[in-house]
Amino acid sequence: MYSLLIKPILFSLDAEYSHDLTLSNLNRIPSIFFPKTIHAPYECMGLNFPNRVGLAAGLDKNGAYIDALAKLGFGFIEIGTITPRPQAGNPKPRLFRIPSKKVIINRMGFNNEGVDALISNVKRAKFDGVLGINIGKNKETPLDKAADDYIFCMNKVYTHASYITINISSPNTPDLRKLQQADYLHNFIAEIKDQHLRLADKHKAYKPLVVKMSPDESEETMQAIAESLLKNNIDGLIATNTTCSRQGLTDEHNKDEAGGMSGELLASKSSTVIRMMHEFLDDKIPIIGVGGIVDVDYAKQKIDAGAKLVQIYSGLIYQGPSLVTKIASALS
Ligand SMILES: Cc1cc2nc3c(=O)[nH]c(=O)nc-3n(C[C@H](O)[C@H](O)[C@H](O)COP(=O)(O)O)c2cc1C
């Protein structure tokens, strides 16, 4: 039904408009039209996942659609990226599809309503499954003060999240990816971990802390990331965010738009990163594999590369919601 009826309509509209339209109408569709959540329990990071397929960050930045998205059968949902203060993001248009390659290019720039708005939404939601909250920094916060923004958000979301993701890999916030480089990374992660342990103690509840990385880093940087995660007892790694590469695109409309590319052309790049990080981490920290999963085989490729869980975003846009249960049963 999605490919035949819904997708042609949505793809005839502006990408961001159709995205907002879909999310705001998802709630109106009765649950009987959605397949039952696949029950294939999986334990990871001390959390119990009903299945191994999650929603990647960025689709529901403010956590405004959690209950609607839960109907799609995800084993976990990640909301955000959220920043301390609301921000508008980059000027529109900032979201582009390339359907012939099942690719999306976005330069949203952490458009969000701020952490307090997200918390109100989470409080209102009835969802009681695994909820990740992905946090970032405001655009104008300088890099040497970035940890303050992450700590501000972490303090606020701690009791509301099942796990917390430190996003240092968006290509659309100037210089953000520099936080992944050894000169910044070690102190930055140590500072956040320190506060994380304080929060665990204060609330007498341990919420796993996860880092999300980019697929565009050198082997040296990947090694530095692995070292930092191991040294600071980080609980998980999400690999990967979108890429700045345009490999695989030739003369498609929109191919020269600035931003991060996601979808099928990201798949092998992100799987290579997962394979290398799995080796550098010596299988001591679980990896959530994301990037280009547009069918079951790509999800299996992530698991073969060393991922324990997977997340999807672009695949949902191109293949529709049935992809969630297809992958969840294939990985069960
Ligand atoms: C429009 C759009 C917005 C995104 N926003 C975020 C974000 O706010 N935070 C984040 O960590 N990742 C964000 N992502 C990256 C996705 O979570 C995911 O890592 C990436 O798209 C690769 O997965 P995919 O190929 O399945 O889409 C965004 C992706 C897209 C397409």
Coordinates of C-alpha atoms and ligand atoms in Angstrom, one line a residue:
M1 CA 0.0 0.0 0.0
Y2 CA 2.8 2.4 0.9
S3 CA 4.7 2.0 -2.4
L4 CA 1.6 2.1 -4.6
L5 CA -0.6 4.7 -2.9
I6 CA 1.1 6.8 -0.2
K7 CA 4.7 7.2 -1.4
P8 CA 3.8 8.7 -4.9
I9 CA 1.7 11.4 -3.1
L10 CA 4.3 12.1 -0.5
F11 CA 7.2 12.2 -3.1
S12 CA 5.2 14.7 -5.2
L13 CA 5.4 17.2 -2.3
D14 CA 8.4 19.2 -0.9
A15 CA 10.5 16.7 1.1
E16 CA 10.3 18.6 4.5
Y17 CA 6.6 19.4 4.1
S18 CA 5.7 15.7 3.3
H19 CA 7.8 14.6 6.3
D20 CA 5.9 16.9 8.7
L21 CA 2.6 16.0 7.1
T22 CA 3.3 12.3 7.6
L23 CA 4.3 12.6 11.2
S24 CA 1.4 14.8 12.1
N25 CA -1.1 12.4 10.5
L26 CA 0.4 9.2 11.8
N27 CA -1.5 9.5 15.0
R28 CA -4.8 9.5 13.2
I29 CA -4.3 6.1 11.6
P30 CA -5.8 3.4 13.9
S31 CA -3.4 0.8 15.3
I32 CA -5.2 -2.0 13.5
F33 CA -3.6 -0.8 10.2
F34 CA -0.2 -1.5 11.6
P35 CA 1.5 -4.9 11.9
K36 CA 2.0 -6.2 15.5
T37 CA 5.5 -5.5 17.0
I38 CA 7.7 -8.4 16.4
H39 CA 8.6 -10.0 19.7
A40 CA 12.2 -11.1 19.5
P41 CA 13.7 -10.0 22.9
Y42 CA 17.3 -8.9 22.9
E43 CA 19.4 -7.7 25.8
C44 CA 22.0 -5.0 25.3
M45 CA 23.6 -2.3 27.4
G46 CA 21.6 -3.7 30.3
L47 CA 18.3 -2.8 28.5
N48 CA 15.7 -5.2 27.3
F49 CA 14.7 -4.6 23.6
P50 CA 11.5 -6.2 22.2
N51 CA 13.4 -6.5 18.9
R52 CA 16.6 -5.2 17.4
V53 CA 15.3 -2.6 15.0
G54 CA 15.3 1.0 16.2
L55 CA 14.3 4.4 14.8
A56 CA 17.4 6.6 14.2
A57 CA 17.6 10.1 15.6
G58 CA 16.5 13.1 13.6
L59 CA 13.0 12.0 12.4
D60 CA 11.4 13.1 15.7
K61 CA 13.7 15.8 16.9
N62 CA 11.4 17.1 19.7
G63 CA 9.9 13.8 20.8
A64 CA 6.5 15.0 19.6
Y65 CA 5.4 11.8 17.8
I66 CA 6.7 9.0 20.1
D67 CA 3.4 7.2 20.5
A68 CA 2.6 7.4 16.8
L69 CA 6.0 6.1 15.8
A70 CA 5.7 3.3 18.4
K71 CA 2.9 1.9 16.3
L72 CA 5.3 1.0 13.6
G73 CA 6.8 -1.8 15.6
F74 CA 10.2 -0.5 16.5
G75 CA 12.2 -2.2 19.3
F76 CA 13.4 1.2 20.3
I77 CA 13.0 4.8 19.4
E78 CA 15.6 7.5 19.5
I79 CA 14.4 11.1 19.6
G80 CA 16.5 14.3 19.1
T81 CA 19.0 15.7 18.4
I82 CA 17.9 18.2 21.0
T83 CA 20.0 21.3 22.2
P84 CA 19.8 23.3 25.4
R85 CA 18.0 26.2 23.7
P86 CA 15.5 26.1 20.8
Q87 CA 17.0 26.9 17.4
A88 CA 15.6 27.3 13.9
G89 CA 18.3 25.3 12.0
N90 CA 19.4 26.2 8.5
P91 CA 17.2 28.1 6.0
K92 CA 14.8 26.0 3.9
P93 CA 15.0 24.1 1.6
R94 CA 17.3 21.9 3.6
L95 CA 16.0 18.4 2.9
F96 CA 16.4 16.7 -0.5
R97 CA 15.6 13.3 -1.9
I98 CA 17.3 11.4 -4.7
P99 CA 14.8 8.6 -5.3
S100 CA 16.8 6.9 -8.1
K101 CA 19.5 6.1 -5.6
K102 CA 17.4 5.8 -2.4
V103 CA 19.3 8.7 -0.9
I104 CA 18.5 11.7 1.2
I105 CA 20.7 14.8 1.6
N106 CA 19.9 17.0 4.6
R107 CA 21.4 20.1 6.1
M108 CA 18.7 20.6 8.8
G109 CA 21.2 22.0 11.3
F110 CA 19.7 20.7 14.6
N111 CA 16.3 22.5 14.1
N112 CA 14.6 21.8 17.4
E113 CA 12.4 23.4 20.1
G114 CA 14.9 23.0 22.9
V115 CA 15.4 20.4 25.7
D116 CA 12.5 21.6 27.9
A117 CA 10.0 21.2 25.1
L118 CA 11.2 17.7 24.4
I119 CA 10.8 16.8 28.1
S120 CA 7.2 18.0 28.1
N121 CA 6.5 15.8 25.1
V122 CA 8.2 12.8 26.6
K123 CA 6.2 13.2 29.8
R124 CA 3.0 13.3 27.8
A125 CA 3.8 10.2 25.8
K126 CA 2.4 6.8 26.9
F127 CA 5.2 4.8 25.3
D128 CA 7.0 2.6 27.9
G129 CA 9.5 0.9 25.6
V130 CA 13.2 1.7 25.1
L131 CA 13.6 5.5 24.5
G132 CA 17.0 7.0 23.5
I133 CA 17.4 10.7 23.8
N134 CA 20.1 12.2 21.5
I135 CA 21.7 15.4 22.6
G136 CA 23.8 18.1 20.9
K137 CA 25.1 21.6 21.3
N138 CA 23.6 24.9 20.1
K139 CA 25.2 26.3 16.9
E140 CA 26.7 29.4 18.6
T141 CA 28.3 27.5 21.5
P142 CA 32.0 27.4 20.9
L143 CA 33.7 24.0 20.8
D144 CA 35.7 24.6 24.0
K145 CA 32.3 25.1 25.8
A146 CA 30.5 22.3 24.0
A147 CA 30.7 19.9 27.0
D148 CA 28.6 22.4 29.0
D149 CA 25.7 22.1 26.4
Y150 CA 25.8 18.3 26.5
I151 CA 25.9 18.3 30.3
F152 CA 23.0 20.7 30.5
C153 CA 20.9 18.5 28.3
M154 CA 22.1 15.3 30.0
N155 CA 21.1 16.6 33.4
K156 CA 17.6 17.5 32.1
V157 CA 16.9 14.3 30.1
Y158 CA 18.5 11.8 32.4
T159 CA 15.5 10.5 34.3
H160 CA 13.4 10.5 31.1
A161 CA 15.7 8.4 28.9
S162 CA 16.4 4.7 28.6
Y163 CA 19.8 5.7 27.1
I164 CA 21.4 8.9 26.2
T165 CA 23.3 9.6 22.9
I166 CA 26.1 12.1 22.6
N167 CA 25.9 13.3 19.0
I168 CA 29.3 14.7 17.9
S169 CA 28.9 13.6 14.3
S170 CA 26.4 15.8 12.5
P171 CA 28.0 17.5 9.4
N172 CA 25.5 20.4 9.7
T173 CA 26.7 22.1 12.8
P174 CA 29.9 23.9 12.0
D175 CA 33.0 22.2 13.5
L176 CA 30.9 19.7 15.5
R177 CA 32.8 16.8 14.1
K178 CA 36.1 18.2 15.5
L179 CA 34.9 16.9 18.8
Q180 CA 35.7 13.4 17.5
Q181 CA 39.4 14.3 17.0
A182 CA 41.8 13.2 19.7
D183 CA 42.7 16.8 20.8
Y184 CA 39.1 17.5 21.9
L185 CA 37.7 14.0 22.4
H186 CA 39.5 12.6 25.4
N187 CA 38.8 15.6 27.7
F188 CA 35.3 16.0 26.3
I189 CA 34.2 12.4 26.9
A190 CA 35.9 12.3 30.3
E191 CA 34.0 15.4 31.4
I192 CA 30.7 14.1 30.2
K193 CA 31.3 10.6 31.7
D194 CA 32.2 12.2 35.0
Q195 CA 28.8 14.0 35.2
H196 CA 27.1 10.8 33.9
L197 CA 28.4 8.9 36.9
R198 CA 27.2 11.7 39.3
L199 CA 23.7 11.5 37.8
A200 CA 23.6 7.7 38.1
D201 CA 24.5 8.1 41.7
K202 CA 22.1 11.0 42.4
H203 CA 19.1 9.2 40.8
K204 CA 20.2 5.7 41.9
A205 CA 19.6 4.6 38.3
Y206 CA 22.2 3.8 35.6
K207 CA 21.2 5.0 32.1
P208 CA 23.6 3.8 29.4
L209 CA 25.7 6.5 27.6
V210 CA 26.2 6.1 23.9
V211 CA 28.3 8.1 21.4
K212 CA 27.3 8.6 17.8
M213 CA 30.1 8.9 15.2
S214 CA 30.5 9.9 11.6
P215 CA 31.5 7.6 8.7
D216 CA 34.0 10.1 7.4
E217 CA 36.9 9.7 9.9
S218 CA 40.4 8.5 9.3
E219 CA 41.6 5.2 10.7
E220 CA 43.7 7.2 13.3
T221 CA 40.6 9.1 14.5
M222 CA 38.6 5.9 14.6
Q223 CA 41.3 4.4 16.8
A224 CA 41.2 7.5 19.0
I225 CA 37.4 7.2 19.4
A226 CA 37.7 3.5 20.3
E227 CA 40.4 4.3 22.9
S228 CA 38.3 7.1 24.5
L229 CA 35.2 5.0 24.6
L230 CA 37.0 2.1 26.3
K231 CA 38.9 4.3 28.7
N232 CA 35.7 6.1 29.9
N233 CA 33.5 3.0 30.0
I234 CA 31.1 4.3 27.5
D235 CA 28.2 1.9 27.1
G236 CA 27.6 1.9 23.3
L237 CA 28.5 3.3 19.9
I238 CA 26.2 4.4 17.2
A239 CA 27.8 4.0 13.8
T240 CA 27.1 6.0 11.7
N241 CA 25.7 9.4 11.1
T242 CA 25.3 10.8 7.5
T243 CA 28.3 11.2 5.1
C244 CA 29.8 14.2 3.4
S245 CA 30.8 12.0 0.5
R246 CA 28.8 11.9 -2.7
Q247 CA 30.3 8.7 -3.9
G248 CA 27.8 6.8 -6.1
L249 CA 26.1 9.9 -7.3
T250 CA 26.7 11.1 -10.8
D251 CA 24.4 13.7 -12.4
E252 CA 21.3 13.4 -10.3
H253 CA 19.2 16.4 -9.5
N254 CA 20.1 17.7 -6.0
K255 CA 23.4 15.8 -5.8
D256 CA 25.4 19.1 -5.2
E257 CA 23.2 20.2 -2.3
A258 CA 25.3 20.7 0.8
G259 CA 24.7 18.5 3.8
G260 CA 24.9 14.9 5.0
M261 CA 24.0 12.0 2.7
S262 CA 22.0 9.0 4.0
G263 CA 20.3 6.0 2.4
E264 CA 21.5 3.2 0.3
L265 CA 24.7 4.8 -0.9
L266 CA 25.9 5.1 2.7
A267 CA 25.4 1.4 3.5
S268 CA 28.8 0.0 2.6
K269 CA 30.7 3.0 4.1
S270 CA 29.0 2.7 7.4
S271 CA 29.4 -1.1 7.5
T272 CA 33.1 -0.7 6.9
V273 CA 33.3 1.7 9.9
I274 CA 31.3 -0.7 12.0
R275 CA 33.6 -3.6 11.1
M276 CA 36.7 -1.5 12.0
M277 CA 35.3 -0.1 15.2
H278 CA 34.2 -3.6 16.2
E279 CA 37.8 -4.7 15.9
F280 CA 39.2 -1.6 17.6
L281 CA 36.7 -2.0 20.5
D282 CA 37.5 -5.7 20.7
D283 CA 33.8 -6.4 21.0
K284 CA 33.8 -4.8 24.4
I285 CA 31.3 -2.1 23.6
P286 CA 28.1 -2.9 21.7
I287 CA 27.6 -1.1 18.3
I288 CA 24.2 0.1 17.0
G289 CA 24.6 -0.1 13.2
V290 CA 22.9 2.6 11.1
G291 CA 23.4 3.8 7.6
G292 CA 21.7 2.8 4.4
I293 CA 19.5 -0.1 5.7
V294 CA 16.9 -0.1 3.0
D295 CA 16.2 -3.8 3.1
V296 CA 16.7 -6.9 5.1
D297 CA 20.1 -7.8 3.5
Y298 CA 21.6 -4.4 4.5
A299 CA 20.5 -5.0 8.1
K300 CA 22.2 -8.4 8.1
Q301 CA 25.3 -6.8 6.7
K302 CA 25.4 -4.5 9.8
I303 CA 25.0 -7.5 12.1
D304 CA 27.8 -9.4 10.2
A305 CA 30.0 -6.4 10.5
G306 CA 29.6 -6.5 14.3
A307 CA 26.5 -4.5 15.2
K308 CA 24.2 -5.8 17.9
L309 CA 21.2 -3.6 17.1
V310 CA 20.3 -1.6 14.0
Q311 CA 18.5 1.7 13.3
I312 CA 16.8 3.0 10.2
Y313 CA 15.7 6.4 8.9
S314 CA 16.0 6.8 5.1
G315 CA 14.8 3.2 4.6
L316 CA 11.6 4.1 6.3
I317 CA 11.0 7.0 3.8
Y318 CA 11.8 4.8 0.7
Q319 CA 10.3 1.5 1.7
G320 CA 7.6 2.5 4.1
P321 CA 6.8 1.2 7.6
S322 CA 6.6 -2.5 6.7
L323 CA 10.4 -2.4 6.6
V324 CA 10.5 -2.3 10.4
T325 CA 8.8 -5.7 11.0
K326 CA 10.5 -7.3 8.0
I327 CA 13.9 -6.6 9.5
A328 CA 12.8 -7.3 13.0
S329 CA 11.6 -10.8 12.0
A330 CA 14.7 -11.5 9.8
L331 CA 17.0 -10.7 12.8
S332 CA 14.9 -12.6 15.3
Ligands
LIG1 C1 16.6 14.5 7.6 C2 17.6 13.8 8.6 C3 17.8 14.4 9.8 C4 18.7 13.8 10.7 N1 18.9 14.4 11.9 C5 19.7 13.8 12.8 C6 19.8 14.3 14.1 O1 19.2 15.3 14.5 N2 20.7 13.6 15.0 C7 21.4 12.5 14.6 O2 22.1 11.9 15.4 N3 21.2 12.0 13.4 C8 20.4 12.6 12.5 N4 20.3 12.0 11.2 C9 21.1 10.8 10.8 C10 20.3 9.5 11.0 O3 20.0 9.3 12.4 C11 21.1 8.4 10.5 O4 22.3 8.2 11.3 C12 21.5 8.5 9.1 O5 20.5 9.1 8.3 C13 21.9 7.2 8.4 O6 20.9 6.3 8.4 P1 19.9 6.0 7.2 O7 20.8 5.8 6.0 O8 19.1 4.8 7.6 O9 19.1 7.2 7.0 C14 19.4 12.6 10.3 C15 19.1 12.0 9.1 C16 18.2 12.6 8.2 C17 18.0 12.0 6.8

